[in-house]
Coordinates of C-alpha atoms in Angstrom, one line a residue:
X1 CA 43.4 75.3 16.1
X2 CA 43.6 78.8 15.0
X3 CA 45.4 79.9 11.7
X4 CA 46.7 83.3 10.8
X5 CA 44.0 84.0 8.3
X6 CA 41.0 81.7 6.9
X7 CA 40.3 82.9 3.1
X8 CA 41.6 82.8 0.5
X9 CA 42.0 84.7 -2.7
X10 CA 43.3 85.4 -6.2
X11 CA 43.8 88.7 -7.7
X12 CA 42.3 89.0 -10.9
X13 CA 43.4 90.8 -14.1
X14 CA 42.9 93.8 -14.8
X15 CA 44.0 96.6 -17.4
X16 CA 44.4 100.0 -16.1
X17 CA 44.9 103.1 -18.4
X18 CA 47.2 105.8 -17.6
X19 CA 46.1 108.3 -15.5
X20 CA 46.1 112.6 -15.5
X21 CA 49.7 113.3 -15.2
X22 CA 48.8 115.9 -12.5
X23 CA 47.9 114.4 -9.1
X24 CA 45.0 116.9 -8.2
X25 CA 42.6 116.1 -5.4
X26 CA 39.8 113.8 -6.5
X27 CA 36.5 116.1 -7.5
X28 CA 34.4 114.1 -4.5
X29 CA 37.9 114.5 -1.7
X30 CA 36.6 118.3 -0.5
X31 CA 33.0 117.9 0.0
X32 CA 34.1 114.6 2.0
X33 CA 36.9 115.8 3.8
X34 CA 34.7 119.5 4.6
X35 CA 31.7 117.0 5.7
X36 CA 34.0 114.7 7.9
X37 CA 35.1 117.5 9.8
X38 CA 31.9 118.7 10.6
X39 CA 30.7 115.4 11.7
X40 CA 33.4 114.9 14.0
X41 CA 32.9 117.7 16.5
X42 CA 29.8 116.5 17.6
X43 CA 30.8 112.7 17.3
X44 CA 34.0 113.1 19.2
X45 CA 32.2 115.6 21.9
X46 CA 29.6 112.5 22.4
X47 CA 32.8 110.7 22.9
X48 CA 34.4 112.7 25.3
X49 CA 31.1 112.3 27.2
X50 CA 31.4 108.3 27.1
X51 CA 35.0 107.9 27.9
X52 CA 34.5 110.8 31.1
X53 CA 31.6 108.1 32.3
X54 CA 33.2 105.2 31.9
X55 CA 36.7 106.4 33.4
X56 CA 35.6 105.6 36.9
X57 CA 34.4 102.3 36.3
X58 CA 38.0 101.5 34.1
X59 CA 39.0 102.4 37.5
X60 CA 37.3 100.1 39.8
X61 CA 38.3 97.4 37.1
X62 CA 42.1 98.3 37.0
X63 CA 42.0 98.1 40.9
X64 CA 40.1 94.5 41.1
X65 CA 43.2 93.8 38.7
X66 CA 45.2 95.0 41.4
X67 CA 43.7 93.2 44.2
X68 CA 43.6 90.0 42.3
X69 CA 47.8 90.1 41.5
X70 CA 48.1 91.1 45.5
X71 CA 46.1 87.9 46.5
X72 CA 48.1 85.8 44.4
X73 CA 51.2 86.8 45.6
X74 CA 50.3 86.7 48.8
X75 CA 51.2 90.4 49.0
X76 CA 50.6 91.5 52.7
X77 CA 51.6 95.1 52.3
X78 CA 48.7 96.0 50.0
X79 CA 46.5 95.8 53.5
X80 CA 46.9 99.6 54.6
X81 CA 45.5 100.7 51.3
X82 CA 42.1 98.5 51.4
X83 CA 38.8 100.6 51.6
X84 CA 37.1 98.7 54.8
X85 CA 34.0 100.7 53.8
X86 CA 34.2 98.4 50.1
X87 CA 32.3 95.3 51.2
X88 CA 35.2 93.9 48.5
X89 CA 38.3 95.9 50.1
X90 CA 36.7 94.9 53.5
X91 CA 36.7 91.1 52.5
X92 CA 40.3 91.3 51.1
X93 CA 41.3 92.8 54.9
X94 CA 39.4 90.1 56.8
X95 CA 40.7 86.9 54.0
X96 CA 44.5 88.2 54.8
X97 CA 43.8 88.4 58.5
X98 CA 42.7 84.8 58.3
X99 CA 44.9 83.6 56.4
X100 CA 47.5 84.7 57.9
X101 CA 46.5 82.8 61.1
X102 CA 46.0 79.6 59.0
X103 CA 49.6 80.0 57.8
X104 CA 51.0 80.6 60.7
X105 CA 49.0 77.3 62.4
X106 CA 50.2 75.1 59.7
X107 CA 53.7 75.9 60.2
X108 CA 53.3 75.3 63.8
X109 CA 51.5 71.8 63.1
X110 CA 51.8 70.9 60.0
X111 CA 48.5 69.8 59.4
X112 CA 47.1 69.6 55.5
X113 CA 43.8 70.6 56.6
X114 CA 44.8 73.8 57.3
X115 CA 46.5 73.9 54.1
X116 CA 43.2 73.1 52.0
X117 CA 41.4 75.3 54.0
X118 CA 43.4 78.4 52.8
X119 CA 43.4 77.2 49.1
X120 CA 39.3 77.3 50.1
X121 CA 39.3 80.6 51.4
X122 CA 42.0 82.2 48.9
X123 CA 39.2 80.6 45.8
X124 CA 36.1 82.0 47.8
X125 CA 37.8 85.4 47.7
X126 CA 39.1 85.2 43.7
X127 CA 35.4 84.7 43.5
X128 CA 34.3 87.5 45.0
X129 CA 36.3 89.4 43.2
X130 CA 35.4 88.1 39.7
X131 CA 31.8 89.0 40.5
X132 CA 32.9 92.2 41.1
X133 CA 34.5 92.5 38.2
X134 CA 31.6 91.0 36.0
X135 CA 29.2 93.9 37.3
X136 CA 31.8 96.6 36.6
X137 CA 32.1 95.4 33.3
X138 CA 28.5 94.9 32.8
X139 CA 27.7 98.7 33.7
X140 CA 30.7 99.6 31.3
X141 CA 28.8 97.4 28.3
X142 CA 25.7 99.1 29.7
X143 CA 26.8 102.8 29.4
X144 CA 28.2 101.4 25.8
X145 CA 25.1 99.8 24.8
X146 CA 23.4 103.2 25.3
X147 CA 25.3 105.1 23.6
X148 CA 24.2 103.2 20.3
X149 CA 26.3 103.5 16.7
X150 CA 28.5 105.9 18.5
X151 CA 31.5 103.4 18.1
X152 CA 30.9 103.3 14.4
X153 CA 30.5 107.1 13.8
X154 CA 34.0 107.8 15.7
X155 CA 35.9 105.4 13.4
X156 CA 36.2 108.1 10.7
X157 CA 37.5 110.4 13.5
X158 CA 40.0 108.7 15.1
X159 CA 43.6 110.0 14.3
X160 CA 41.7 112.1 11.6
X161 CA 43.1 115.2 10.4
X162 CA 40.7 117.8 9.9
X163 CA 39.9 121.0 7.9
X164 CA 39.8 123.6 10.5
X165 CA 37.5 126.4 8.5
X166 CA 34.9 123.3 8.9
X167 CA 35.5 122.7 12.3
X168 CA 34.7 126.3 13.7
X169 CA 31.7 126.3 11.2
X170 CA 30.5 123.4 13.6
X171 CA 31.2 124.6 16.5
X172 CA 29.1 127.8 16.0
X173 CA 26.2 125.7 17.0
X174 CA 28.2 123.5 19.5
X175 CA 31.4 122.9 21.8
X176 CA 33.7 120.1 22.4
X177 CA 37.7 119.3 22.5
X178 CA 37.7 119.5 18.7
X179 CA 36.7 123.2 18.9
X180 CA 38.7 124.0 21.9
X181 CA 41.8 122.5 20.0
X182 CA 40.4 124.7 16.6
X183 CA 40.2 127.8 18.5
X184 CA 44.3 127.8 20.4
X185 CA 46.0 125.4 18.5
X186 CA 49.1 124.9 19.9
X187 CA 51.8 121.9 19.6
X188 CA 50.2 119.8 22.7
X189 CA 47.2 119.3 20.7
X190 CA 45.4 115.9 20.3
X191 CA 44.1 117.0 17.0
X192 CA 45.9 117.4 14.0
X193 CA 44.2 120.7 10.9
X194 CA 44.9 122.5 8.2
X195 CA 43.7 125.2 6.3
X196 CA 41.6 123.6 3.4
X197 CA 40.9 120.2 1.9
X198 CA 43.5 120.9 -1.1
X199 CA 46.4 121.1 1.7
X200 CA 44.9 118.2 3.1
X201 CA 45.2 115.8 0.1
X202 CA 48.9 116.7 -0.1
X203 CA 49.8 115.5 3.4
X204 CA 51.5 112.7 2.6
X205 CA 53.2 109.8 5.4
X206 CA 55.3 107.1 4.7
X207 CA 56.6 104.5 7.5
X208 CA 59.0 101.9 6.0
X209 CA 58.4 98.2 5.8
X210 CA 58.8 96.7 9.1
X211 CA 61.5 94.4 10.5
X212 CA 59.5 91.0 10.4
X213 CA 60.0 88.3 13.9
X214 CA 59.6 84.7 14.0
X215 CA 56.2 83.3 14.6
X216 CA 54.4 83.1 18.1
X217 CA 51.4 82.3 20.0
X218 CA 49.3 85.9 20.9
X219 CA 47.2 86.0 24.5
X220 CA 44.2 85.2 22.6
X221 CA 45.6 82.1 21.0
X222 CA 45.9 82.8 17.5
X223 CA 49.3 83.0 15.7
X224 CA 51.2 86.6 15.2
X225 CA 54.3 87.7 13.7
X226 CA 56.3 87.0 10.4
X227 CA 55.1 89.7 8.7
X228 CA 56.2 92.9 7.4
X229 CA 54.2 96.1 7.4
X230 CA 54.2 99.1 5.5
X231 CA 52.1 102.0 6.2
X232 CA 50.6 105.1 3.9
X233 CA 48.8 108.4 4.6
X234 CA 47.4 110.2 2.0
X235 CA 45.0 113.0 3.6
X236 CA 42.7 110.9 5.9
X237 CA 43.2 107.7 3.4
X238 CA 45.5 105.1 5.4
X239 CA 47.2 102.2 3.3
X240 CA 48.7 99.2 5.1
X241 CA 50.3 96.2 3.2
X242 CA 51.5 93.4 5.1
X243 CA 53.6 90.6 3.8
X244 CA 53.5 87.1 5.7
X245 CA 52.9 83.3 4.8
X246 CA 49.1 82.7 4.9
X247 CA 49.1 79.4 6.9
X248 CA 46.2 77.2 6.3
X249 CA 44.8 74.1 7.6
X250 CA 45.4 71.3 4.6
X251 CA 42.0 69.8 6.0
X252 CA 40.1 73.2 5.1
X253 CA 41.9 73.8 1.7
X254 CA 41.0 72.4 -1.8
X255 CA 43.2 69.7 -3.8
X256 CA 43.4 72.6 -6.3
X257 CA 44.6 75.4 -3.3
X258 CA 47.0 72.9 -2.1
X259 CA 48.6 72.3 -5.7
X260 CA 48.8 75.9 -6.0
X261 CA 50.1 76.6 -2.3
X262 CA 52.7 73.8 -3.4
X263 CA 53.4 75.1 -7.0
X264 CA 54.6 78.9 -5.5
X265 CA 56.5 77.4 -2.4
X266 CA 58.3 75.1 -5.4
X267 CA 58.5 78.2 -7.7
X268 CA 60.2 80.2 -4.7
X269 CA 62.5 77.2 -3.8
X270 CA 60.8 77.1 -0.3
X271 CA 60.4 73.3 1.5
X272 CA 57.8 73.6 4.3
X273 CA 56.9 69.6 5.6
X274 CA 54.2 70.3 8.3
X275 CA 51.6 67.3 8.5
X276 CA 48.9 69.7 9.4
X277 CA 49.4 72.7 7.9
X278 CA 50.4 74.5 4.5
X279 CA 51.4 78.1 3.8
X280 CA 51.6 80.5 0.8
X281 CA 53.4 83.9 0.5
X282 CA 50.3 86.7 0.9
X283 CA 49.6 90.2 0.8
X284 CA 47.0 91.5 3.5
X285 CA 46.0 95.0 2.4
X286 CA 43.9 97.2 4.1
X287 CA 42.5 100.8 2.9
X288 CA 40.8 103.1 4.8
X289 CA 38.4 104.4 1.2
X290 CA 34.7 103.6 2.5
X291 CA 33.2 106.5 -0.3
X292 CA 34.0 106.9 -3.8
X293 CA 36.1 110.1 -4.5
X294 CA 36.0 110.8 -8.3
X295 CA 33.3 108.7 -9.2
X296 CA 35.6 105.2 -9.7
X297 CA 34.3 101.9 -8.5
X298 CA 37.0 99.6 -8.3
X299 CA 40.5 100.3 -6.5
X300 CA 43.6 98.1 -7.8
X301 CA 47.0 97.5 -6.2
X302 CA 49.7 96.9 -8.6
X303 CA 52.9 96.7 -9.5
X304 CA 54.2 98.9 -12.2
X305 CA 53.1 101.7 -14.7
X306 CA 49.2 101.8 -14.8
X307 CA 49.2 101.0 -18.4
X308 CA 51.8 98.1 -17.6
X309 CA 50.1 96.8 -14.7
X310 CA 50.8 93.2 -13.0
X311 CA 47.7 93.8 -10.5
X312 CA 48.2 92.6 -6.9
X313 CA 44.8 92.7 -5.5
X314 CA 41.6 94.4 -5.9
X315 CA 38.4 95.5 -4.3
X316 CA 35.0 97.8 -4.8
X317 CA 34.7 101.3 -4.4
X318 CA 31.7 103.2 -2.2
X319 CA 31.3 100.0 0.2
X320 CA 30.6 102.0 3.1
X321 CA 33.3 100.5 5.0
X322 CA 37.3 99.9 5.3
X323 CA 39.0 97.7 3.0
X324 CA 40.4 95.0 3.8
X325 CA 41.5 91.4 2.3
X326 CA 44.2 88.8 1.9
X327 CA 45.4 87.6 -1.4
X328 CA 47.9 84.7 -2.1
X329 CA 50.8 86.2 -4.4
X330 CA 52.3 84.7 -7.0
X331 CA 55.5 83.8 -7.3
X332 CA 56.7 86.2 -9.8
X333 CA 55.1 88.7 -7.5
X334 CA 57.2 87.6 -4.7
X335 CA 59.9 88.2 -6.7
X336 CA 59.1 91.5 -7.6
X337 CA 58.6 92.3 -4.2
X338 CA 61.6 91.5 -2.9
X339 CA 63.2 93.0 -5.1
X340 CA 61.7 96.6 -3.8
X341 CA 59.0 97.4 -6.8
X342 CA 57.0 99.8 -5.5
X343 CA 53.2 98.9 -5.4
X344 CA 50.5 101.4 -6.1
X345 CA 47.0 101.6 -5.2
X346 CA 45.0 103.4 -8.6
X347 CA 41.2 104.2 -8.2
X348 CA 39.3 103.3 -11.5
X349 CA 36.5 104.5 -13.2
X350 CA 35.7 100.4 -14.9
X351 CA 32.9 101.0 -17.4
X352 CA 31.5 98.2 -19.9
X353 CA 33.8 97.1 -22.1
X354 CA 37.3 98.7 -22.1
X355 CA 36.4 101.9 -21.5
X356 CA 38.1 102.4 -17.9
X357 CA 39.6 105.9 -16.6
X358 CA 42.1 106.0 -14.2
X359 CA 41.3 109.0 -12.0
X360 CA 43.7 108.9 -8.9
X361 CA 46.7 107.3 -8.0
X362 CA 48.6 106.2 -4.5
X363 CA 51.7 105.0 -3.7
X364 CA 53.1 102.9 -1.2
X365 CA 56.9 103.4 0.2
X366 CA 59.8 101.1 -0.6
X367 CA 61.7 102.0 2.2
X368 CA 63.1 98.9 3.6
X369 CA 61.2 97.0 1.6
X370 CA 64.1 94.3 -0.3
X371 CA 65.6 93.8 2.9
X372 CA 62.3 92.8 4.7
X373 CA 60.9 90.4 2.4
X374 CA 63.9 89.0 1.6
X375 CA 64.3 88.5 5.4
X376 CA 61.1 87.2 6.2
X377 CA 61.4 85.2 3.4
X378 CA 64.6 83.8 4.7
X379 CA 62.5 82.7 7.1
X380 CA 60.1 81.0 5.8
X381 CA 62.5 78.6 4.0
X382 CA 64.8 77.7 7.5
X383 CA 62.8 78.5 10.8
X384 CA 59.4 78.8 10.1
X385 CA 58.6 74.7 10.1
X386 CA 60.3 74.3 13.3
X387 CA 58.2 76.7 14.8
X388 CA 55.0 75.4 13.7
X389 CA 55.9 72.0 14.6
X390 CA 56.8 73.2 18.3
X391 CA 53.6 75.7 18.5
X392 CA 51.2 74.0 16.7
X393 CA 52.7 70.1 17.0
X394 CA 50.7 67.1 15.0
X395 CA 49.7 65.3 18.4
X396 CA 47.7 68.0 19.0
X397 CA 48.2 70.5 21.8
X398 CA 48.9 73.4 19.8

């Protein structure tokens, strides 16, 4: 059985001081933002590169796709396209040809040996294919495997914006669609620059919370939906919060997870009866923040003031990597949530004792906010049970 997430945590405590009334860029945000640039037009050139080899071979595999839906239907008029040169195409040609002389002999006679002898041929074929596909996928995970960390080093790249005096700095030494896209910029551009690191920490972009839908089953099995999401830009830092019930196993939680689980539901005035399964209100936040920018080490999302702060959730700075955890809420939380407090995520300097600084501060939009928690929360109190009983029902199956 697979469950929406499979840890669970807590947010701990934690006293933040005010910060600087003035919002300037973090002292570490232009040296980053000036090198991340720079970095990127030789990264994403390597990547043009990759995706130009493997483009025929996402071809070959979006026609086997093709091929496959054409045998299963049956579809005859595919035939005057086929490639008789393709050993393949040239197998797909002959197994219509046959079959259709199989069909057309069991109609006539009506015998069920002919019938078995085109579900034979039609799963010979599939199987031809499926090889096919397995060695055009194989020289795609090939060309992929050579091409080492690539993967990783585009991550800070993609949908990037980037500081264009950096950019044509790079590309005195080297060329690519980043400096073809520096040089004539133009409103059909990919890429997205401006003038200096200070104009980038001001871009700022807010999408509203998201309308939540009712639970269901994804194509790789695991279960999606009641949520809603709110997204943040700030610069090149992305924010996304998303609240949605963090369903559990009851055989994979603790007595003391399971009282708590049943202590916010009661709280919140939310019955769930599921004899598998058990569910708390959560926060999943994710934060694109893999380096440090003023020196903090800790980042904390919060409700309220920072000297007033009922902390949400909280993570370490200079990790290296995105951020990204669940936390269970608390019901006062909840409430708070629904009622459209805004949530902020603060960077802090946390030094022994209480002597913590914090240095930068970003916020996260209410738009929409009351009215999709409150819905999803609807929700969970009438809907939600049924569903997991009929996805996921206690005789197994789900």
């Amino acid at each position: 059985m697979r469950v929406l997430v499979t840890a669970v945590a807590v947010a701990s405590m934690l006293w933040i001081p005010s910060r600087a009334t003035a919002q300037d860029a973090p002292v570490g945000f232009g040296n980053l933002e000036m090198a991340r640039s720079r970095d990127c037009v030789g990264v994403l050139t390597r990547m043009d590169v990759l995706n130009a080899t493997l483009q025929p071979l996402g071809v070959q595999a979006e026609r086997l796709r093709v091929l496959t839906e054409a045998i299963a239907l049956e579809d005859r008029d595919i035939m005057p396209s086929l490639d008789q040169t393709n050993a393949v195409e040239a197998a797909i040609h002959a197994w219509f040809v046959a079959d259709g002389l199989l069909a057309q002999s069991f109609l006539d006679s009506g015998n069920e040996d002919l019938r078995r002898q085109r579900g034979i041929g039609r799963e010979q074929l599939r199987g031809t294919i499926q090889g096919a596909d397995a060695a055009v996928q194989a020289q795609a995970q090939a060309v992929i495997d050579a091409s080492g960390d690539l993967a990783a080093e585009a991550g800070p790249c993609d949908g990037a914006i980037f500081v264009r005096s950096a950019v044509v700095e790079a590309c005195q030494s080297q060329t690519g669609p980043v400096c073809a896209a520096a040089a004539t910029p133009g409103p059909g551009s990919i890429f997205r620059f401006v003038d200096s690191s200070e104009e980038l920490w001001n871009v700022q972009e807010l999408r509203p919370w998201t309308a939540p839908e009712t639970l269901r089953v994804a194509p790789n099995g695991s279960l999606t939906g009641a949520r809603t999401v709110a997204f943040a830009r700030h610069g090149n830092i992305v924010i996304s919060v998303a609240f949605a019930p963090m369903i559990q196993e009851r055989a994979s939680l603790s007595e003391e997870e399971i009282t708590q689980f049943a202590e916010t539901l009661d709280s919140l005035g939310l019955v769930f009866e599921h004899p598998l399964l058990s569910f708390a209100p959560s926060l999943a936040v994710r934060a694109t923040l893999p380096e440090s920018l003023a020196g903090e080490n800790i980042y904390a999302l919060h409700f309220g003031s920072a000297d007033d702060a009922d902390v949400v959730w909280t993570a370490p700075a200079g990790t290296g990597g995105v951020l990204e955890s669940p936390v269970v809420l608390q019901a006062h939380q909840v409430v708070r949530l629904q009622n459209g407090e805004a949530l902020t995520l603060t960077a802090i300097v946390n030094s022994e004792g209480d002597d913590n600084e914090a240095v930068y501060s970003l916020d996260v939009t209410t738009v929409n906010q009351s009215s999709a928690v409150r819905g999803l929360l609807g929700y969970m109190a009438q809907g939600m049970a049924a569903d997991l009983l009929r996805l996921i029902p206690p005789g197994g199956g789900g």
